[in-house]
Short mmCIF file of C-alpha atoms and ligand atoms in Angstrom, two decimals:
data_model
loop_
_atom_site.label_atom_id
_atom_site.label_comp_id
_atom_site.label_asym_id
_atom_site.label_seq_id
_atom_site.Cartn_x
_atom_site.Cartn_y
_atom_site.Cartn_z
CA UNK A 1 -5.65 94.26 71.15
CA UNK A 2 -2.25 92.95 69.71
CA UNK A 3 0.26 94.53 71.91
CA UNK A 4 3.70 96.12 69.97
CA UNK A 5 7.04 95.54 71.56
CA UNK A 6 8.39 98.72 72.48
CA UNK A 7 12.03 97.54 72.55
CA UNK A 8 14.51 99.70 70.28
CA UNK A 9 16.52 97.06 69.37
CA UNK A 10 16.76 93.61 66.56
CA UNK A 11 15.18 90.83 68.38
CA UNK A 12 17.01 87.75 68.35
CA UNK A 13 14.61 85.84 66.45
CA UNK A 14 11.33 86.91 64.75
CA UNK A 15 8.67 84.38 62.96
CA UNK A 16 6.94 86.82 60.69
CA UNK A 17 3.46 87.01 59.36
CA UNK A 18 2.43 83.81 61.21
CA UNK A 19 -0.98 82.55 61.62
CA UNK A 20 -0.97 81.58 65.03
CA UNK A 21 -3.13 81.02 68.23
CA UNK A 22 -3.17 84.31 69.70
CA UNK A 23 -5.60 85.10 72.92
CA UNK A 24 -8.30 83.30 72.03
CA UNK A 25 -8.01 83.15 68.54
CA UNK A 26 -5.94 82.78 65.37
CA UNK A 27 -4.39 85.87 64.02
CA UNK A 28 -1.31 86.80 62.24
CA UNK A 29 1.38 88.01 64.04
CA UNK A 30 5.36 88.12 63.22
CA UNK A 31 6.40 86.79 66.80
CA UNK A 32 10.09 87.88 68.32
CA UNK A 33 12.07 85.98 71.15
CA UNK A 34 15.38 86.79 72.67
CA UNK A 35 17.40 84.68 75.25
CA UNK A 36 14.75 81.53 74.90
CA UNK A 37 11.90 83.28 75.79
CA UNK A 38 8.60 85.20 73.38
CA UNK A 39 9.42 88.87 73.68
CA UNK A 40 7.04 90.74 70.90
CA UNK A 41 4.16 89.67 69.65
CA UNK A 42 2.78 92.13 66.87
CA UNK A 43 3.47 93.83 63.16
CA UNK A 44 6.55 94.72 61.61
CA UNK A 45 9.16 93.52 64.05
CA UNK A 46 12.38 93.07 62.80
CA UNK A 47 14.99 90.89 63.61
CA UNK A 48 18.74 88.91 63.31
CA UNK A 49 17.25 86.15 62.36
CA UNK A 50 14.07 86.01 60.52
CA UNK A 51 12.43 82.79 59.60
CA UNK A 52 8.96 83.75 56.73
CA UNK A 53 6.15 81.91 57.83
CA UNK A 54 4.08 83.62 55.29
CA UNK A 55 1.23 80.71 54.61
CA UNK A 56 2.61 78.39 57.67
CA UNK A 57 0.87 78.06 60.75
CA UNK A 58 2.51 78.46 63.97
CA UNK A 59 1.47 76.02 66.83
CA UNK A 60 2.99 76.27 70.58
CA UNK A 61 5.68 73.42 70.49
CA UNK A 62 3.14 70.71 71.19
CA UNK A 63 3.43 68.96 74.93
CA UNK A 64 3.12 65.23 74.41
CA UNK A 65 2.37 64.03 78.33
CA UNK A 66 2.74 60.05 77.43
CA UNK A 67 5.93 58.87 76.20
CA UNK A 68 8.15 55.86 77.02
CA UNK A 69 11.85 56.62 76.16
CA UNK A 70 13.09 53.11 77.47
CA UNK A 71 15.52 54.74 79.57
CA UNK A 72 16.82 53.15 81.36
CA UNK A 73 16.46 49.14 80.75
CA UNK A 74 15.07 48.82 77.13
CA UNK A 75 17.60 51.37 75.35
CA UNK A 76 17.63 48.42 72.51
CA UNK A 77 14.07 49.73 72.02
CA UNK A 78 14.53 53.46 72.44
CA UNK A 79 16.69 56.18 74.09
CA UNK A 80 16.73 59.81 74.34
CA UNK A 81 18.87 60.09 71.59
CA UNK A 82 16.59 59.37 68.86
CA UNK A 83 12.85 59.51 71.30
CA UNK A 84 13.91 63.31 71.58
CA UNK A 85 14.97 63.93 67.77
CA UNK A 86 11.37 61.85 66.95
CA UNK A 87 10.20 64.48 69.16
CA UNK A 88 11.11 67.43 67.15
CA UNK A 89 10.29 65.76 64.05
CA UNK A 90 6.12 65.59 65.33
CA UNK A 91 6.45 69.12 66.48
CA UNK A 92 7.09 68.33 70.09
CA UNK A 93 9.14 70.56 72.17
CA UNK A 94 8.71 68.43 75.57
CA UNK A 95 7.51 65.33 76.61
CA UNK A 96 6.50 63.54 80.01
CA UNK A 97 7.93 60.48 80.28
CA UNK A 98 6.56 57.37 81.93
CA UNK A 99 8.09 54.93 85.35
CA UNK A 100 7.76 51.58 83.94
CA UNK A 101 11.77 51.40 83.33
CA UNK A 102 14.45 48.70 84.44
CA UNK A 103 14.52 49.83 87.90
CA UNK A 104 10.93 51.34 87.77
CA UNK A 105 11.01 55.12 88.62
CA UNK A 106 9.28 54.83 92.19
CA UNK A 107 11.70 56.13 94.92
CA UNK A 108 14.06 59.89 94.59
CA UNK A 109 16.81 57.65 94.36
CA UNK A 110 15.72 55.55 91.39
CA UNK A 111 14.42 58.79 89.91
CA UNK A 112 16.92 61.22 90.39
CA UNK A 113 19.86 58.34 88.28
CA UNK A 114 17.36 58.32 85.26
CA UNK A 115 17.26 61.85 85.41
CA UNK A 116 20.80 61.86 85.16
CA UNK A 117 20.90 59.85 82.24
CA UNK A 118 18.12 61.82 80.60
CA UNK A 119 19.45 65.29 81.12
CA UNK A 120 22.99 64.38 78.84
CA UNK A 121 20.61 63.19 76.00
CA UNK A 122 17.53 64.99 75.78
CA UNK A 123 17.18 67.66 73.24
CA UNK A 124 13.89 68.50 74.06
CA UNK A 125 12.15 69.60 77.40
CA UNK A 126 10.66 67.19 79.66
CA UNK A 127 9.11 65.97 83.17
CA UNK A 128 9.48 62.70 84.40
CA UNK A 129 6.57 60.54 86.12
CA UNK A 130 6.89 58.64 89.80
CA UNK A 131 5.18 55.01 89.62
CA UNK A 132 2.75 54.25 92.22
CA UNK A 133 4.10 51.43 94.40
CA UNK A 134 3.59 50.78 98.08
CA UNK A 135 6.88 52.92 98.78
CA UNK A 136 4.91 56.47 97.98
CA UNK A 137 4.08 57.30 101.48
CA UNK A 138 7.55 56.84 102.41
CA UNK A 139 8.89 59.00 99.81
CA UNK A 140 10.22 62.92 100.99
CA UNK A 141 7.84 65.36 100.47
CA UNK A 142 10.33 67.12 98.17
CA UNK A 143 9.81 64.83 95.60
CA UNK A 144 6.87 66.52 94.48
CA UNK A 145 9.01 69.31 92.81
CA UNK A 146 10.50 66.69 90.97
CA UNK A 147 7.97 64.89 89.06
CA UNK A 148 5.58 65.36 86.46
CA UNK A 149 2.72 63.19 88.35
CA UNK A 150 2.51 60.05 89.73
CA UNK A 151 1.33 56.92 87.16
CA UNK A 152 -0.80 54.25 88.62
CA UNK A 153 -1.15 51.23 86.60
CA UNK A 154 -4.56 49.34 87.36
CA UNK A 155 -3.19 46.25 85.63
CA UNK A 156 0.10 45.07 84.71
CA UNK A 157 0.58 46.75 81.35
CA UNK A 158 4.11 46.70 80.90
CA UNK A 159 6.61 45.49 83.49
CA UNK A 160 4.90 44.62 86.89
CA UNK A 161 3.45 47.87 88.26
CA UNK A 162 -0.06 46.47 88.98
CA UNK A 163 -1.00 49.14 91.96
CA UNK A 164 -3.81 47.12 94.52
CA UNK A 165 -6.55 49.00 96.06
CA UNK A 166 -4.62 49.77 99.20
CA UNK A 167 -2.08 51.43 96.99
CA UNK A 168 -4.81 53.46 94.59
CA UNK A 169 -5.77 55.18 97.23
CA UNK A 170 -2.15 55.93 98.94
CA UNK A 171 -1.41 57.51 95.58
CA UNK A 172 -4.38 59.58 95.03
CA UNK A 173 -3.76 61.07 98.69
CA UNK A 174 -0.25 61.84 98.41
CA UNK A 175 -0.58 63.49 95.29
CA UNK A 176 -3.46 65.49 96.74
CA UNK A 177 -0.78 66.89 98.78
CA UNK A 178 1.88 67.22 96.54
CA UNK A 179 -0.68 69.04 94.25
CA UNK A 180 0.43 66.60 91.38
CA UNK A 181 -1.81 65.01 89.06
CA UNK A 182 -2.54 61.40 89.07
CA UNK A 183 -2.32 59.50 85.70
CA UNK A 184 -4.17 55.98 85.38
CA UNK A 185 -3.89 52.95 82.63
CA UNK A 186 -7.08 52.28 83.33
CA UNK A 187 -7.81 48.23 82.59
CA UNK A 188 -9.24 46.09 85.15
CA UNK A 189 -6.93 42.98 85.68
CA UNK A 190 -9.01 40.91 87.52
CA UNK A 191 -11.36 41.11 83.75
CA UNK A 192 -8.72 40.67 81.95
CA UNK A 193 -7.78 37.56 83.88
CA UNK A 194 -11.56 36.02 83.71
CA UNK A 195 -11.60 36.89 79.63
CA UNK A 196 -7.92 35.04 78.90
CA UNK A 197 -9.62 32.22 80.49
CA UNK A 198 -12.78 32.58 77.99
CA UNK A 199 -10.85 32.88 74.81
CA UNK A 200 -8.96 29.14 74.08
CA UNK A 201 -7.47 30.12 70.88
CA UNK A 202 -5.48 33.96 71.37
CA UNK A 203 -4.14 35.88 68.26
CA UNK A 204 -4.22 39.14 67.71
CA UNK A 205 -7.66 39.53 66.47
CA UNK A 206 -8.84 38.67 70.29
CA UNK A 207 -6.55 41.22 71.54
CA UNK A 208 -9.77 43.54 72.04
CA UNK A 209 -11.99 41.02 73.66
CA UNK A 210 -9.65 40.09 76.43
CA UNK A 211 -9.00 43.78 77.13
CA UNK A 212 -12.62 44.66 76.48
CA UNK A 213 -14.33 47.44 76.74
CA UNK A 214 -15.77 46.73 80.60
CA UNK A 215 -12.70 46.04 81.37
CA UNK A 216 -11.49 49.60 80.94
CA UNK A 217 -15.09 51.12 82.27
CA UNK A 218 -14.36 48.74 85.69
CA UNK A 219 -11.03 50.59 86.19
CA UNK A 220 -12.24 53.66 85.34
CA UNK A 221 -14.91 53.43 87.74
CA UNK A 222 -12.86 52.52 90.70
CA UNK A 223 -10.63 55.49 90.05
CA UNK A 224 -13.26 57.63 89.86
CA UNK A 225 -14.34 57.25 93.10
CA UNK A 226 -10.73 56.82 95.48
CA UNK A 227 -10.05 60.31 92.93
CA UNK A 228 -13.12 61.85 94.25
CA UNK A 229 -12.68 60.73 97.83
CA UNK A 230 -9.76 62.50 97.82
CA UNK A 231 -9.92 65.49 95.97
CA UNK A 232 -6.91 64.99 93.71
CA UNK A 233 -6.90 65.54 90.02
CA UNK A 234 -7.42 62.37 87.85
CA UNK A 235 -6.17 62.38 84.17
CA UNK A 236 -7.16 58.95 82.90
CA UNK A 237 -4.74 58.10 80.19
CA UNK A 238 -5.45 57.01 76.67
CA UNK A 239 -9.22 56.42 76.83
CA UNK A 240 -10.78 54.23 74.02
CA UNK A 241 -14.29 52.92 74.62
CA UNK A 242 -17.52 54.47 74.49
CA UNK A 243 -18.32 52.94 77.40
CA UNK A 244 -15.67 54.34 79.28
CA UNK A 245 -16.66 57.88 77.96
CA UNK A 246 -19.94 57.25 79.32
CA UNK A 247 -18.88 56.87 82.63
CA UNK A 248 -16.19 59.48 82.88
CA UNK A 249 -18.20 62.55 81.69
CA UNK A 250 -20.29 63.09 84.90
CA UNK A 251 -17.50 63.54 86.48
CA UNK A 252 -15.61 65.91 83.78
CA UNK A 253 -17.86 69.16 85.22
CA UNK A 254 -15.85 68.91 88.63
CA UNK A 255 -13.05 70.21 87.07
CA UNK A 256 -10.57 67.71 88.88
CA UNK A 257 -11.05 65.16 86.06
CA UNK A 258 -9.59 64.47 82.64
CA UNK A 259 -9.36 62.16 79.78
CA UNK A 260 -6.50 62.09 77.22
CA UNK A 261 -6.75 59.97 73.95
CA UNK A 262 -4.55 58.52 71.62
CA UNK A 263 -4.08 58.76 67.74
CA UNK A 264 -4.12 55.09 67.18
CA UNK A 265 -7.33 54.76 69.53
CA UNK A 266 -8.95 57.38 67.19
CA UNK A 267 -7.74 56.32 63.37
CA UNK A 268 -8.19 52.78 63.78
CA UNK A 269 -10.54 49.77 65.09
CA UNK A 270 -10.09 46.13 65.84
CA UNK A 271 -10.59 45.34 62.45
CA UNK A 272 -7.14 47.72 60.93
CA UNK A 273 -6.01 45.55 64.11
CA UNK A 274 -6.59 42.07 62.63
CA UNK A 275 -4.74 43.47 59.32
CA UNK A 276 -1.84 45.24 61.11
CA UNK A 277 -1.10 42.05 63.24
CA UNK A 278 1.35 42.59 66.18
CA UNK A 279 2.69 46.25 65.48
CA UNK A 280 -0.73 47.57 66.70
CA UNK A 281 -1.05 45.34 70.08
CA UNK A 282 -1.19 47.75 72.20
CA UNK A 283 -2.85 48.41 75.71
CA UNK A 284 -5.51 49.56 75.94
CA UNK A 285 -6.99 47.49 72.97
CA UNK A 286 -7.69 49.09 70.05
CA UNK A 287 -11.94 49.00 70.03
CA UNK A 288 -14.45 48.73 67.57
CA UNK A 289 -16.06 51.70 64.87
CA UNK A 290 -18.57 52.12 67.41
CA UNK A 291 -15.75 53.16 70.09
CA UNK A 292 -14.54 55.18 67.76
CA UNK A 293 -16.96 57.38 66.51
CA UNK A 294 -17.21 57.84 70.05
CA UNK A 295 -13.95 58.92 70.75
CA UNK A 296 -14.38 61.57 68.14
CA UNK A 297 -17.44 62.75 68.85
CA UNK A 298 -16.76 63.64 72.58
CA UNK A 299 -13.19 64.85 71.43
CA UNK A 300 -15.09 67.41 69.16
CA UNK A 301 -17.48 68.16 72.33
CA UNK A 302 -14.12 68.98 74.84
CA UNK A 303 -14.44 66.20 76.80
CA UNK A 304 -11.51 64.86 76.00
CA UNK A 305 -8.93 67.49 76.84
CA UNK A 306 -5.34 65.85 75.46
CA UNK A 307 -4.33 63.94 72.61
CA UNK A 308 -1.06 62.21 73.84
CA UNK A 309 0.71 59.81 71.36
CA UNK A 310 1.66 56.82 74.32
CA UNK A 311 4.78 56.36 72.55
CA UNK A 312 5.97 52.74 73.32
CA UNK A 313 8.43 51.63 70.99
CA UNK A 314 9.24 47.89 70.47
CA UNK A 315 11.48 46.45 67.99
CA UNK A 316 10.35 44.79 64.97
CA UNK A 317 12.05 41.35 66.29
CA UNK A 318 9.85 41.70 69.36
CA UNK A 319 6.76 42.49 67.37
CA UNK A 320 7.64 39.61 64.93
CA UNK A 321 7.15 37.15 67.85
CA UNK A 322 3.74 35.10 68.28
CA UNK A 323 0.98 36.98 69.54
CA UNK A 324 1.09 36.17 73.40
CA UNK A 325 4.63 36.65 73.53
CA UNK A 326 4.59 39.96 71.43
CA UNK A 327 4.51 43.03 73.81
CA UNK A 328 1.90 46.02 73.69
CA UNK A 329 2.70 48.78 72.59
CA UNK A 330 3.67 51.10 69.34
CA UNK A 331 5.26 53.90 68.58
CA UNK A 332 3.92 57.61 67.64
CA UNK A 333 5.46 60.65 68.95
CA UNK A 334 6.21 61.72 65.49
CA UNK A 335 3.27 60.54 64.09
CA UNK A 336 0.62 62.42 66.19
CA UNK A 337 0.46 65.79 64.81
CA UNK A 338 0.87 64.53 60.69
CA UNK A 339 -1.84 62.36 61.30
CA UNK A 340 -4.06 65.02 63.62
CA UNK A 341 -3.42 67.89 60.87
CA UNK A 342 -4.15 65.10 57.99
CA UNK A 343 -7.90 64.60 60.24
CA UNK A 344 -8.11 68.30 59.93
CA UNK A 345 -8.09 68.79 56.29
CA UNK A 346 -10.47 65.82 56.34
CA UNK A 347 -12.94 68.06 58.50
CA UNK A 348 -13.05 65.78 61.27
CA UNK A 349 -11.23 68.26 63.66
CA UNK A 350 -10.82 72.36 64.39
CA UNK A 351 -7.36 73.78 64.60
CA UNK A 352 -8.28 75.02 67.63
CA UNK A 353 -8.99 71.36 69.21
CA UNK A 354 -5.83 70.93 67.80
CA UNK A 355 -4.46 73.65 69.72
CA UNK A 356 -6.62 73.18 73.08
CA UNK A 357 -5.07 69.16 73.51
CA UNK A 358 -1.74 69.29 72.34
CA UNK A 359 -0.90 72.63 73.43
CA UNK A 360 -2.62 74.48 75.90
CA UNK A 361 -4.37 71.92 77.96
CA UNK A 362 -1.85 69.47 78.75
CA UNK A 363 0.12 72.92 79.93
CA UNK A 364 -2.68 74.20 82.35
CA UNK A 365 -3.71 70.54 83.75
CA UNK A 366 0.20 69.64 84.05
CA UNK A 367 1.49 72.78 85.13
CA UNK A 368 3.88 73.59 82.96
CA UNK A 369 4.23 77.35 83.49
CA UNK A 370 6.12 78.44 80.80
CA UNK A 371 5.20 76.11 77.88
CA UNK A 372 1.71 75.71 75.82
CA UNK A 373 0.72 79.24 74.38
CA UNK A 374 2.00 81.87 72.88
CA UNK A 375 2.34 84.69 74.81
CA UNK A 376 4.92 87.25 76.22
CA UNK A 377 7.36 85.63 78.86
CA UNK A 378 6.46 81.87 77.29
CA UNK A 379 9.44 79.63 76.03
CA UNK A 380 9.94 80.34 72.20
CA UNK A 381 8.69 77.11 71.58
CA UNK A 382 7.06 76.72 67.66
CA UNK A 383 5.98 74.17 65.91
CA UNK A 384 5.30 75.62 62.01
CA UNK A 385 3.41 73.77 59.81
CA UNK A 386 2.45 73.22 56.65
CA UNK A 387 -0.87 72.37 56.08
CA UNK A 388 -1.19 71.52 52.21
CA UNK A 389 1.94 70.00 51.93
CA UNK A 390 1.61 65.99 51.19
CA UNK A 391 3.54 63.19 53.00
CA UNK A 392 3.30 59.38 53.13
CA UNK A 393 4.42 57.46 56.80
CA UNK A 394 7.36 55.97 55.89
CA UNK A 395 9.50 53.65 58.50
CA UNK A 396 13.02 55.19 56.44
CA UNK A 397 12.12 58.82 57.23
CA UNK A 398 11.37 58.49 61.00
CA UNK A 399 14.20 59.17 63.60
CA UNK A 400 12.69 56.78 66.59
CA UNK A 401 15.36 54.05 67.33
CA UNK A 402 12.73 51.07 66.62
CA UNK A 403 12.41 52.41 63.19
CA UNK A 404 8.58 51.34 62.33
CA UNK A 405 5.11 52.43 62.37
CA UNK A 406 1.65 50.84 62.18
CA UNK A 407 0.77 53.45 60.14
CA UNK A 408 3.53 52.92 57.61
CA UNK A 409 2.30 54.16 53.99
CA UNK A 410 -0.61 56.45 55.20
CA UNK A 411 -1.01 59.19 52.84
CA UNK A 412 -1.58 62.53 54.81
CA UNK A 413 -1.76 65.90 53.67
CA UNK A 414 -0.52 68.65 56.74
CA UNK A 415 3.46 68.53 57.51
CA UNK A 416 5.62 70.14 60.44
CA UNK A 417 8.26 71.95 58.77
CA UNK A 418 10.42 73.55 61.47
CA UNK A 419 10.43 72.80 65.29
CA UNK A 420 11.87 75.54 67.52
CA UNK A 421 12.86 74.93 70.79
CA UNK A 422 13.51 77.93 73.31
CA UNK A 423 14.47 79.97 70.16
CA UNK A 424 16.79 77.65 68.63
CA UNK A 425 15.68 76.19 65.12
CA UNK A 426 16.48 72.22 65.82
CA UNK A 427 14.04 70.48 63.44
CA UNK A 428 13.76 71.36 59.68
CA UNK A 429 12.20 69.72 56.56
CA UNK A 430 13.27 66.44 57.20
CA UNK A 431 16.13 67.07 58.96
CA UNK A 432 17.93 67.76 62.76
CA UNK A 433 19.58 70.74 62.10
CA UNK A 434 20.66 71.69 65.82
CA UNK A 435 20.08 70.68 68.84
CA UNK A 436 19.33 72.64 72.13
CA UNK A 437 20.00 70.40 75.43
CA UNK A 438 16.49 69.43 77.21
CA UNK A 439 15.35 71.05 80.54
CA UNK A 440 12.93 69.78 83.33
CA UNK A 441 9.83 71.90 83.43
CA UNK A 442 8.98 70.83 86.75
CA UNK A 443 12.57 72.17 87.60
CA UNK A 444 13.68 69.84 90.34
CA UNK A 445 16.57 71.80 92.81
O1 DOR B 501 0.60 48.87 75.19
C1 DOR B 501 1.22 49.41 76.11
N1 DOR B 501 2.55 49.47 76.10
N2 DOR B 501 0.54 49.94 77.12
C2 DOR B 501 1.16 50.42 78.21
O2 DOR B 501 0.50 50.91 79.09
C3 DOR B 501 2.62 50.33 78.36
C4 DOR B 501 3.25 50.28 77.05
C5 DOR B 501 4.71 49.93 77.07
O3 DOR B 501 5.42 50.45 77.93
O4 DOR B 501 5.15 49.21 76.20
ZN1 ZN B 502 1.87 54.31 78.15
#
């Protein structure tokens, strides 16, 4: 039953006749909020200020638990500033950002200054992740209110935050404790190693050889099994091979295990790769059709629970460079949900998958109380889209600071249209029109 508010006064601000993800299922609601928060849910609510959403569709604002804003170190590549505003522009009302920063995030101290830097620029909410480094048993137990999770890097992806065996398992145990999740890059550097020494002549078109497909099944094998010696919950990042599907879903029933996967792991293969050239070197390797039909077919099943964009903006300069000087990487916060809702007028996706990984899953396996469904006492956080409306990618109309995308000219029907964040409109048709200043979910005092 659709409860009525039973308050006798204007709510702040009402969405009305939204079709939105209700309990279970997709109904159509007006939706009222006051003071940040979702207040009414139900028919004929009136309000001060009433945005029609008559023929929209009203998601959660998405959770995207994989970004890197650059900050701080690499603010040349991106910042808050404009990572935030990209943010809103894909729908996404708050992000989790990764440790692999100039000072990597891995002690309070270290932590607690790029919070301070975040909190003046973000204009969305977010949590922010501890690296894994041989420092985590040191670290006050405290600390665990003020993270996201803790990232382990199984090979040195970006910056040099290669955990060893010794340190795996460190991680995994402390975060047991601190009843945080643990998120893996999942690529076997010894393999990687080996293959470089295999393949004489690099480029681009190699990219996925050297970071093979065994590679990422060898890491994600390993973590499987210092995760389930310890009871802590796993949530291997970005997956991309079938291989690595393979061995991850015995595991998936446990409950303690999860996979996320990317847009550019699911829209293109090696060979959009070889075309693309540097802007899609990225890490994990992009696979093969094979891989990706996989990738698909198990997100359709629910074994992959999150779609998270990994957005790891480089500049063009950098990408320009030869191919083994050229770092991984690409952006694609704003990108994600255009491209997701363009796969759902395709038929290759429900709404409600939609819904379940960019919404309400990364909330429950994250713990972010407030955020991810719609529901009384939730943050009046909306994404409202359009779903007929046409767009093309193009690198002029996005707002993140390295200003490109390798999926620049892509002609997708499905468009976010506003972006609400704790009941302030911030993001509308194309442009910033206010901005609310970002929280941390995992409030931290
Ligand atoms: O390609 C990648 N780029 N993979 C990662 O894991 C890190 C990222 C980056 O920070 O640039
Ligand atoms: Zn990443």
């Amino acid at each position: 039953m659709i409860t009525q508010h039973g308050l006798g006064y204007d709510m702040a601000l009402v969405l009305k006749n939204c079709k939105t993800f209700y309990r279970g299922k997709i109904r159509c609601v007006d939706i009222a909020s006051d003071y940040g928060k979702i207040i009414g849910i139900g028919k004929r609510i009136s309000g001060t200020e009433v945005i029609n959403c008559k023929g929209l569709l009203v998601f959660p604002g998405l959770i995207d638990v994989h970004v890197h804003f650059r900050v701080p170190g690499a603010e040349h590549k991106e910042d808050w500033k404009h990572g935030s505003r990209a943010a809103l522009h894909g729908g996404i009302t708050c992000v989790l950002d990764m440790p692999n920063n100039n000072p990597q995030i891995l002690d309070e101290k270290s932590l607690l200054e790029k919070k301070k830097i975040v909190e003046k620029d973000a204009c969305v909410d977010y949590g922010l992740y501890l690296g894994a480094s041989a420092k985590i048993n040191s670290l006050g137990e405290g600390l665990s209110k003020q993270i996201a999770g803790i990232k382990l890097y199984m090979s040195s992806a970006s910056g040099e935050l290669l955990a060893t065996g010794k340190i795996q398992k460190m991680a995994f145990e402390r975060a047991f404790r601190m009843r945080k999740v643990v998120a893996v890059h999942a690529e076997d550097e010894d393999r990687i190693r080996d293959n470089e020494k295999k393949f004489k002549d690099k480029g681009i078109s190699i990219h996925h050889k050297i970071r093979d497909d065994t590679c990422e099944a060898i890491a994600i094998e390993k973590v499987l099994s210092s995760a389930k010696s310890t009871s802590a919950f796993l949530h291997v990042c970005h997956i991309s091979s079938k291989m690595s599907l393979e061995k991850i879903k015995p595991f998936l029933k446990s409950g303690k295990v999860s996979c996320g996967v990317t847009p550019h792991h699911l829209f293109l293969t090696e060979k959009d790769v070889a075309k693309i050239g540097n802007k899609a070197k990225v890490n994990p390797s992009i696979k093969t059709k094979k891989d990706r039909s996989a990738l698909w077919a198990a997100l359709k099943a629910s074994y992959i629970k999150v779609i998270e964009s990994d957005h790891a903006p480089h500049t063009l300069e950098e990408k320009n460079a030869d191919y083994e000087i050229a770092p991984s990487g690409l952006p694609g916060v704003e990108t994600l949900l255009p491209l997701m809702l363009n796969a759902y007028n395709k038929g290759f996706i429900s709404l409600k998958r939609i819904f379940e990984c960019c919404c309400q899953n990364p909330a429950k396996i994250f713990g972010i109380k407030n955020k991810g469904s719609i529901d009384f006492g939730k943050d009046a956080d909306f994404c409202i889209v359009n779903l007929k409306r046409k767009q093309e990618i193009k690198s002029e109309g996005l707002f993140s600071k390295c200003g490109w995308s390798a999926f620049e000219g892509w002609k997708l029907t499905g468009c976010v249209e506003k972006t609400i964040l704790r009941g302030v409109l911030c993001y509308d048709s194309g442009s910033i029109v206010d901005s609310k200043k970002g929280l941390d979910v995992f409030g931290g005092d």
